[in-house]
Amino acid sequence: MKESDSAEPAANAGSASSDALPVGDLPGWTQVFAEDFTEGDVPLGGFPGPIYGTRWSENYKDGTPDTAGQKQPKGQRTSGYYPSKVLSIHNGVLDMFLRSENGIAMGAAPSPIIGGATQRPYNSLVYGRYSVRFKAGPLPGFKLAWLLWPDSKQWPKDGEIDFPEGDLSKAIYAAVHGLDASGTHVTEVLRPGAAFTSCIPPPPSGVPGRSSSSLMENPLALSLRSCRTSQCTTSCRPSPA
């Protein structure tokens, strides 16, 4: 994760090898966060633990409703964030064990921490470059929505960027939310043509000049949300683990 030192970053910033964690500044950019999860393992129920606790937050406590759950009556919710059931670290990987238990679809939304933040937003930046190497199984009914959400919580006025987003059994897409000149909520959808099952690093997001000017004027914070799709029913959830 990098933040810009100037409004015009270099067009050709170079690239890291396919296996190595990119470490160090690029022309026009200062690196503010890097993680390869190689300092030790963390079992289910222990994330982030003492090893990663200064760099990661589970962000939501167990039982916090996700987007789909928020649309259901309290006490009848069938999905939510359960980091103690989902997040673990092993073999240099942050593992998101998405599944259902007792009819509850379980997801998580961990956030990297920048500058020693102790509360949300954990990693506020006005703009930056973000790259995450990941791979997912084809899991119908669960989705990713790794998003940049406005610190102001004024949505969609202050924008939102989602990438990668989509059902894990389908193709990746990106979505940029904001307001047009008339104040109407507009969404731009971009489709890179890649499946979630492909092991690819997403290209940089939130680069100045590539998103609406309103987004670039407001600080946004990153959250790696993985949850049930709002269209999912019991029949499309995985079997309980």
mmCIF file of C-alpha atoms in Angstrom:
data_model
loop_
_atom_site.group_PDB
_atom_site.id
_atom_site.type_symbol
_atom_site.label_atom_id
_atom_site.label_comp_id
_atom_site.label_asym_id
_atom_site.label_seq_id
_atom_site.Cartn_x
_atom_site.Cartn_y
_atom_site.Cartn_z
ATOM 1 C CA MET A 1 0.000 0.000 0.000
ATOM 2 C CA LYS A 2 1.489 3.293 -1.054
ATOM 3 C CA GLU A 3 0.577 6.965 -0.890
ATOM 4 C CA SER A 4 1.649 9.502 -3.461
ATOM 5 C CA ASP A 5 4.372 12.069 -2.898
ATOM 6 C CA SER A 6 3.105 14.133 -5.819
ATOM 7 C CA ALA A 7 -0.021 14.654 -7.886
ATOM 8 C CA GLU A 8 1.653 13.150 -10.954
ATOM 9 C CA PRO A 9 3.237 9.760 -10.170
ATOM 10 C CA ALA A 10 5.575 8.232 -12.671
ATOM 11 C CA ALA A 11 3.781 6.408 -15.478
ATOM 12 C CA ASN A 12 6.175 3.466 -15.385
ATOM 13 C CA ALA A 13 6.844 2.596 -11.764
ATOM 14 C CA GLY A 14 8.263 -0.845 -12.418
ATOM 15 C CA SER A 15 7.130 -4.153 -10.938
ATOM 16 C CA ALA A 16 8.202 -6.776 -8.455
ATOM 17 C CA SER A 17 8.873 -10.420 -9.225
ATOM 18 C CA SER A 18 5.938 -12.833 -9.249
ATOM 19 C CA ASP A 19 6.844 -14.214 -5.800
ATOM 20 C CA ALA A 20 8.501 -11.435 -3.824
ATOM 21 C CA LEU A 21 6.628 -8.968 -1.632
ATOM 22 C CA PRO A 22 7.117 -5.487 -3.138
ATOM 23 C CA VAL A 23 9.098 -3.569 -0.531
ATOM 24 C CA GLY A 24 10.323 0.008 -0.854
ATOM 25 C CA ASP A 25 9.259 3.258 -2.456
ATOM 26 C CA LEU A 26 8.494 3.727 -6.137
ATOM 27 C CA PRO A 27 9.111 6.935 -8.093
ATOM 28 C CA GLY A 28 6.519 9.423 -6.864
ATOM 29 C CA TRP A 29 5.210 7.091 -4.152
ATOM 30 C CA THR A 30 6.025 6.331 -0.526
ATOM 31 C CA GLN A 31 5.273 2.844 0.740
ATOM 32 C CA VAL A 32 3.265 2.970 3.970
ATOM 33 C CA PHE A 33 2.278 -0.685 4.383
ATOM 34 C CA ALA A 34 3.508 -4.122 3.292
ATOM 35 C CA GLU A 35 2.605 -7.588 4.561
ATOM 36 C CA ASP A 36 3.530 -11.145 3.579
ATOM 37 C CA PHE A 37 2.316 -13.005 6.720
ATOM 38 C CA THR A 38 5.615 -14.808 7.247
ATOM 39 C CA GLU A 39 6.331 -13.873 10.873
ATOM 40 C CA GLY A 40 4.285 -16.707 12.339
ATOM 41 C CA ASP A 41 1.002 -18.593 12.202
ATOM 42 C CA VAL A 42 -2.245 -17.531 13.889
ATOM 43 C CA PRO A 43 -5.013 -20.122 14.415
ATOM 44 C CA LEU A 44 -8.725 -19.598 13.962
ATOM 45 C CA GLY A 45 -9.962 -17.484 16.838
ATOM 46 C CA GLY A 46 -6.593 -15.795 17.355
ATOM 47 C CA PHE A 47 -6.437 -13.142 14.616
ATOM 48 C CA PRO A 48 -4.652 -10.783 14.583
ATOM 49 C CA GLY A 49 -2.782 -11.937 17.682
ATOM 50 C CA PRO A 50 0.368 -10.400 19.175
ATOM 51 C CA ILE A 51 2.377 -10.955 15.995
ATOM 52 C CA TYR A 52 0.131 -8.968 13.672
ATOM 53 C CA GLY A 53 -1.913 -6.909 16.134
ATOM 54 C CA THR A 54 -0.069 -3.673 15.409
ATOM 55 C CA ARG A 55 -0.574 -4.075 11.646
ATOM 56 C CA TRP A 56 -4.045 -5.617 11.331
ATOM 57 C CA SER A 57 -7.492 -5.281 12.855
ATOM 58 C CA GLU A 58 -10.387 -7.713 12.583
ATOM 59 C CA ASN A 59 -12.403 -4.495 12.063
ATOM 60 C CA TYR A 60 -15.772 -6.002 13.067
ATOM 61 C CA LYS A 61 -16.591 -8.141 16.083
ATOM 62 C CA ASP A 62 -18.343 -11.509 15.784
ATOM 63 C CA GLY A 63 -22.013 -11.139 14.971
ATOM 64 C CA THR A 64 -21.792 -7.760 13.229
ATOM 65 C CA PRO A 65 -24.280 -7.945 10.337
ATOM 66 C CA ASP A 66 -22.865 -7.687 6.831
ATOM 67 C CA THR A 67 -24.654 -5.842 4.011
ATOM 68 C CA ALA A 68 -27.125 -8.679 3.461
ATOM 69 C CA GLY A 69 -27.696 -9.146 7.194
ATOM 70 C CA GLN A 70 -28.446 -5.455 7.693
ATOM 71 C CA LYS A 71 -31.505 -5.891 5.485
ATOM 72 C CA GLN A 72 -32.927 -8.570 7.786
ATOM 73 C CA PRO A 73 -34.764 -8.095 11.121
ATOM 74 C CA LYS A 74 -32.581 -8.238 14.220
ATOM 75 C CA GLY A 75 -32.725 -11.734 15.655
ATOM 76 C CA GLN A 76 -33.458 -13.224 12.222
ATOM 77 C CA ARG A 77 -30.199 -12.405 10.475
ATOM 78 C CA THR A 78 -28.604 -15.224 8.515
ATOM 79 C CA SER A 79 -25.233 -13.657 7.708
ATOM 80 C CA GLY A 80 -22.582 -11.493 9.300
ATOM 81 C CA TYR A 81 -18.929 -10.958 10.116
ATOM 82 C CA TYR A 82 -17.357 -13.630 12.313
ATOM 83 C CA PRO A 83 -13.578 -13.055 12.268
ATOM 84 C CA SER A 84 -12.942 -15.609 15.028
ATOM 85 C CA LYS A 85 -14.520 -18.271 12.808
ATOM 86 C CA VAL A 86 -13.036 -17.133 9.510
ATOM 87 C CA LEU A 87 -9.556 -15.592 9.819
ATOM 88 C CA SER A 88 -6.294 -17.447 10.353
ATOM 89 C CA ILE A 89 -2.703 -17.184 9.121
ATOM 90 C CA HIS A 90 -0.546 -20.092 7.990
ATOM 91 C CA ASN A 91 2.159 -20.774 5.405
ATOM 92 C CA GLY A 92 2.490 -17.088 4.565
ATOM 93 C CA VAL A 93 -1.228 -16.698 3.786
ATOM 94 C CA LEU A 94 -4.136 -14.848 5.408
ATOM 95 C CA ASP A 95 -6.835 -17.513 5.137
ATOM 96 C CA MET A 96 -10.501 -16.470 4.951
ATOM 97 C CA PHE A 97 -12.456 -19.653 5.715
ATOM 98 C CA LEU A 98 -15.861 -18.508 4.419
ATOM 99 C CA ARG A 99 -18.662 -20.906 5.287
ATOM 100 C CA SER A 100 -21.998 -21.419 7.029
ATOM 101 C CA GLU A 101 -22.621 -22.791 10.504
ATOM 102 C CA ASN A 102 -26.100 -23.492 11.863
ATOM 103 C CA GLY A 103 -27.667 -21.536 9.024
ATOM 104 C CA ILE A 104 -25.428 -18.469 9.486
ATOM 105 C CA ALA A 105 -23.188 -17.433 6.595
ATOM 106 C CA MET A 106 -19.882 -16.191 8.013
ATOM 107 C CA GLY A 107 -17.551 -13.621 6.496
ATOM 108 C CA ALA A 108 -14.866 -11.192 7.633
ATOM 109 C CA ALA A 109 -13.520 -7.736 6.776
ATOM 110 C CA PRO A 110 -9.972 -7.285 8.130
ATOM 111 C CA SER A 111 -8.227 -3.943 7.733
ATOM 112 C CA PRO A 112 -4.530 -3.094 7.608
ATOM 113 C CA ILE A 113 -3.390 -0.524 10.176
ATOM 114 C CA ILE A 114 -1.296 2.504 9.190
ATOM 115 C CA GLY A 115 0.469 4.851 11.562
ATOM 116 C CA GLY A 116 -0.528 3.061 14.741
ATOM 117 C CA ALA A 117 -4.254 3.826 14.398
ATOM 118 C CA THR A 118 -6.306 2.335 17.241
ATOM 119 C CA GLN A 119 -9.793 2.895 15.800
ATOM 120 C CA ARG A 120 -11.520 3.296 12.447
ATOM 121 C CA PRO A 121 -10.445 4.474 9.991
ATOM 122 C CA TYR A 122 -7.343 2.322 10.378
ATOM 123 C CA ASN A 123 -5.670 3.295 7.101
ATOM 124 C CA SER A 124 -7.067 6.596 5.852
ATOM 125 C CA LEU A 125 -5.503 7.904 2.629
ATOM 126 C CA VAL A 126 -6.732 10.480 0.125
ATOM 127 C CA TYR A 127 -5.388 8.338 -2.696
ATOM 128 C CA GLY A 128 -2.849 5.588 -3.229
ATOM 129 C CA ARG A 129 -1.768 2.410 -4.948
ATOM 130 C CA TYR A 130 -3.114 -0.875 -3.583
ATOM 131 C CA SER A 131 -2.005 -4.348 -4.640
ATOM 132 C CA VAL A 132 -3.082 -7.637 -3.040
ATOM 133 C CA ARG A 133 -2.032 -11.057 -4.287
ATOM 134 C CA PHE A 134 -4.849 -13.504 -3.684
ATOM 135 C CA LYS A 135 -6.665 -16.566 -4.953
ATOM 136 C CA ALA A 136 -10.152 -17.833 -4.126
ATOM 137 C CA GLY A 137 -12.118 -21.013 -4.577
ATOM 138 C CA PRO A 138 -15.317 -20.934 -6.687
ATOM 139 C CA LEU A 139 -17.682 -20.418 -3.755
ATOM 140 C CA PRO A 140 -21.237 -19.616 -4.939
ATOM 141 C CA GLY A 141 -23.188 -17.326 -2.645
ATOM 142 C CA PHE A 142 -20.145 -15.640 -1.114
ATOM 143 C CA LYS A 143 -18.465 -12.536 -2.482
ATOM 144 C CA LEU A 144 -15.533 -10.198 -2.082
ATOM 145 C CA ALA A 145 -15.937 -6.441 -1.912
ATOM 146 C CA TRP A 146 -12.516 -5.059 -1.035
ATOM 147 C CA LEU A 147 -13.416 -1.441 -0.731
ATOM 148 C CA LEU A 148 -12.278 2.076 -0.049
ATOM 149 C CA TRP A 149 -14.958 3.718 2.101
ATOM 150 C CA PRO A 150 -15.122 7.463 2.898
ATOM 151 C CA ASP A 151 -13.973 8.476 6.374
ATOM 152 C CA SER A 152 -16.861 10.956 6.444
ATOM 153 C CA LYS A 153 -19.406 8.109 5.984
ATOM 154 C CA GLN A 154 -21.186 10.458 3.584
ATOM 155 C CA TRP A 155 -22.145 7.943 0.897
ATOM 156 C CA PRO A 156 -22.398 8.221 -2.033
ATOM 157 C CA LYS A 157 -21.491 11.918 -1.834
ATOM 158 C CA ASP A 158 -17.869 11.281 -0.844
ATOM 159 C CA GLY A 159 -17.489 8.196 -3.002
ATOM 160 C CA GLU A 160 -16.570 4.528 -2.769
ATOM 161 C CA ILE A 161 -14.200 2.316 -4.754
ATOM 162 C CA ASP A 162 -14.690 -1.483 -4.805
ATOM 163 C CA PHE A 163 -12.081 -3.750 -6.358
ATOM 164 C CA PRO A 164 -12.060 -6.672 -6.594
ATOM 165 C CA GLU A 165 -15.797 -7.241 -6.182
ATOM 166 C CA GLY A 166 -18.174 -10.036 -7.136
ATOM 167 C CA ASP A 167 -19.475 -13.515 -6.410
ATOM 168 C CA LEU A 168 -16.526 -15.870 -5.929
ATOM 169 C CA SER A 169 -17.938 -18.295 -8.517
ATOM 170 C CA LYS A 170 -18.021 -15.580 -11.176
ATOM 171 C CA ALA A 171 -15.787 -12.914 -12.726
ATOM 172 C CA ILE A 172 -14.087 -10.020 -10.964
ATOM 173 C CA TYR A 173 -15.353 -6.511 -11.507
ATOM 174 C CA ALA A 174 -14.666 -3.037 -10.112
ATOM 175 C CA ALA A 175 -17.216 -0.398 -9.113
ATOM 176 C CA VAL A 176 -16.741 3.318 -8.483
ATOM 177 C CA HIS A 177 -19.570 5.186 -6.746
ATOM 178 C CA GLY A 178 -20.120 8.928 -6.582
ATOM 179 C CA LEU A 179 -22.414 11.798 -7.542
ATOM 180 C CA ASP A 180 -22.696 13.440 -10.935
ATOM 181 C CA ALA A 181 -23.032 17.186 -11.480
ATOM 182 C CA SER A 182 -26.769 17.025 -10.733
ATOM 183 C CA GLY A 183 -26.228 15.208 -7.440
ATOM 184 C CA THR A 184 -27.487 11.846 -8.723
ATOM 185 C CA HIS A 185 -25.808 8.652 -7.500
ATOM 186 C CA VAL A 186 -23.831 7.142 -10.355
ATOM 187 C CA THR A 187 -21.807 3.910 -10.548
ATOM 188 C CA GLU A 188 -19.096 3.072 -13.058
ATOM 189 C CA VAL A 189 -18.423 -0.658 -13.461
ATOM 190 C CA LEU A 190 -15.169 -1.964 -14.937
ATOM 191 C CA ARG A 191 -14.644 -5.610 -15.915
ATOM 192 C CA PRO A 192 -11.039 -6.840 -16.274
ATOM 193 C CA GLY A 193 -12.146 -10.260 -17.558
ATOM 194 C CA ALA A 194 -10.499 -12.370 -14.838
ATOM 195 C CA ALA A 195 -11.958 -15.035 -12.566
ATOM 196 C CA PHE A 196 -11.515 -15.076 -8.784
ATOM 197 C CA THR A 197 -9.895 -18.493 -9.158
ATOM 198 C CA SER A 198 -7.001 -16.892 -11.079
ATOM 199 C CA CYS A 199 -3.951 -16.055 -8.968
ATOM 200 C CA ILE A 200 -3.330 -12.467 -10.003
ATOM 201 C CA PRO A 201 -2.325 -9.262 -8.226
ATOM 202 C CA PRO A 202 -4.969 -6.566 -8.852
ATOM 203 C CA PRO A 203 -3.602 -3.449 -10.543
ATOM 204 C CA PRO A 204 -3.234 -0.203 -8.584
ATOM 205 C CA SER A 205 -6.429 1.479 -7.397
ATOM 206 C CA GLY A 206 -7.208 5.088 -6.549
ATOM 207 C CA VAL A 207 -4.498 6.658 -8.686
ATOM 208 C CA PRO A 208 -4.941 10.434 -9.148
ATOM 209 C CA GLY A 209 -6.513 11.203 -12.511
ATOM 210 C CA ARG A 210 -8.122 7.772 -12.816
ATOM 211 C CA SER A 211 -11.055 8.283 -10.462
ATOM 212 C CA SER A 212 -13.603 11.043 -10.097
ATOM 213 C CA SER A 213 -12.243 14.292 -8.662
ATOM 214 C CA SER A 214 -14.704 14.138 -5.764
ATOM 215 C CA LEU A 215 -13.175 10.864 -4.597
ATOM 216 C CA MET A 216 -9.676 12.266 -4.739
ATOM 217 C CA GLU A 217 -10.637 15.145 -2.431
ATOM 218 C CA ASN A 218 -11.816 12.859 0.388
ATOM 219 C CA PRO A 219 -9.863 10.388 2.537
ATOM 220 C CA LEU A 220 -10.874 6.731 2.122
ATOM 221 C CA ALA A 221 -10.050 3.665 4.207
ATOM 222 C CA LEU A 222 -9.463 0.098 2.968
ATOM 223 C CA SER A 223 -11.426 -2.927 4.191
ATOM 224 C CA LEU A 224 -11.042 -6.463 2.783
ATOM 225 C CA ARG A 225 -14.681 -7.499 3.008
ATOM 226 C CA SER A 226 -15.682 -11.087 2.283
ATOM 227 C CA CYS A 227 -19.282 -12.020 2.930
ATOM 228 C CA ARG A 228 -22.505 -13.586 1.720
ATOM 229 C CA THR A 229 -24.031 -12.162 -1.453
ATOM 230 C CA SER A 230 -27.316 -10.349 -0.905
ATOM 231 C CA GLN A 231 -28.946 -12.649 -3.467
ATOM 232 C CA CYS A 232 -27.864 -15.821 -1.686
ATOM 233 C CA THR A 233 -30.385 -18.216 -0.198
ATOM 234 C CA THR A 234 -29.893 -21.360 1.843
ATOM 235 C CA SER A 235 -29.580 -23.392 -1.340
ATOM 236 C CA CYS A 236 -26.519 -21.492 -2.584
ATOM 237 C CA ARG A 237 -24.530 -21.506 0.634
ATOM 238 C CA PRO A 238 -21.754 -24.032 1.191
ATOM 239 C CA SER A 239 -22.527 -26.883 3.541
ATOM 240 C CA PRO A 240 -21.646 -26.170 7.172
ATOM 241 C CA ALA A 241 -18.043 -26.996 7.992
#
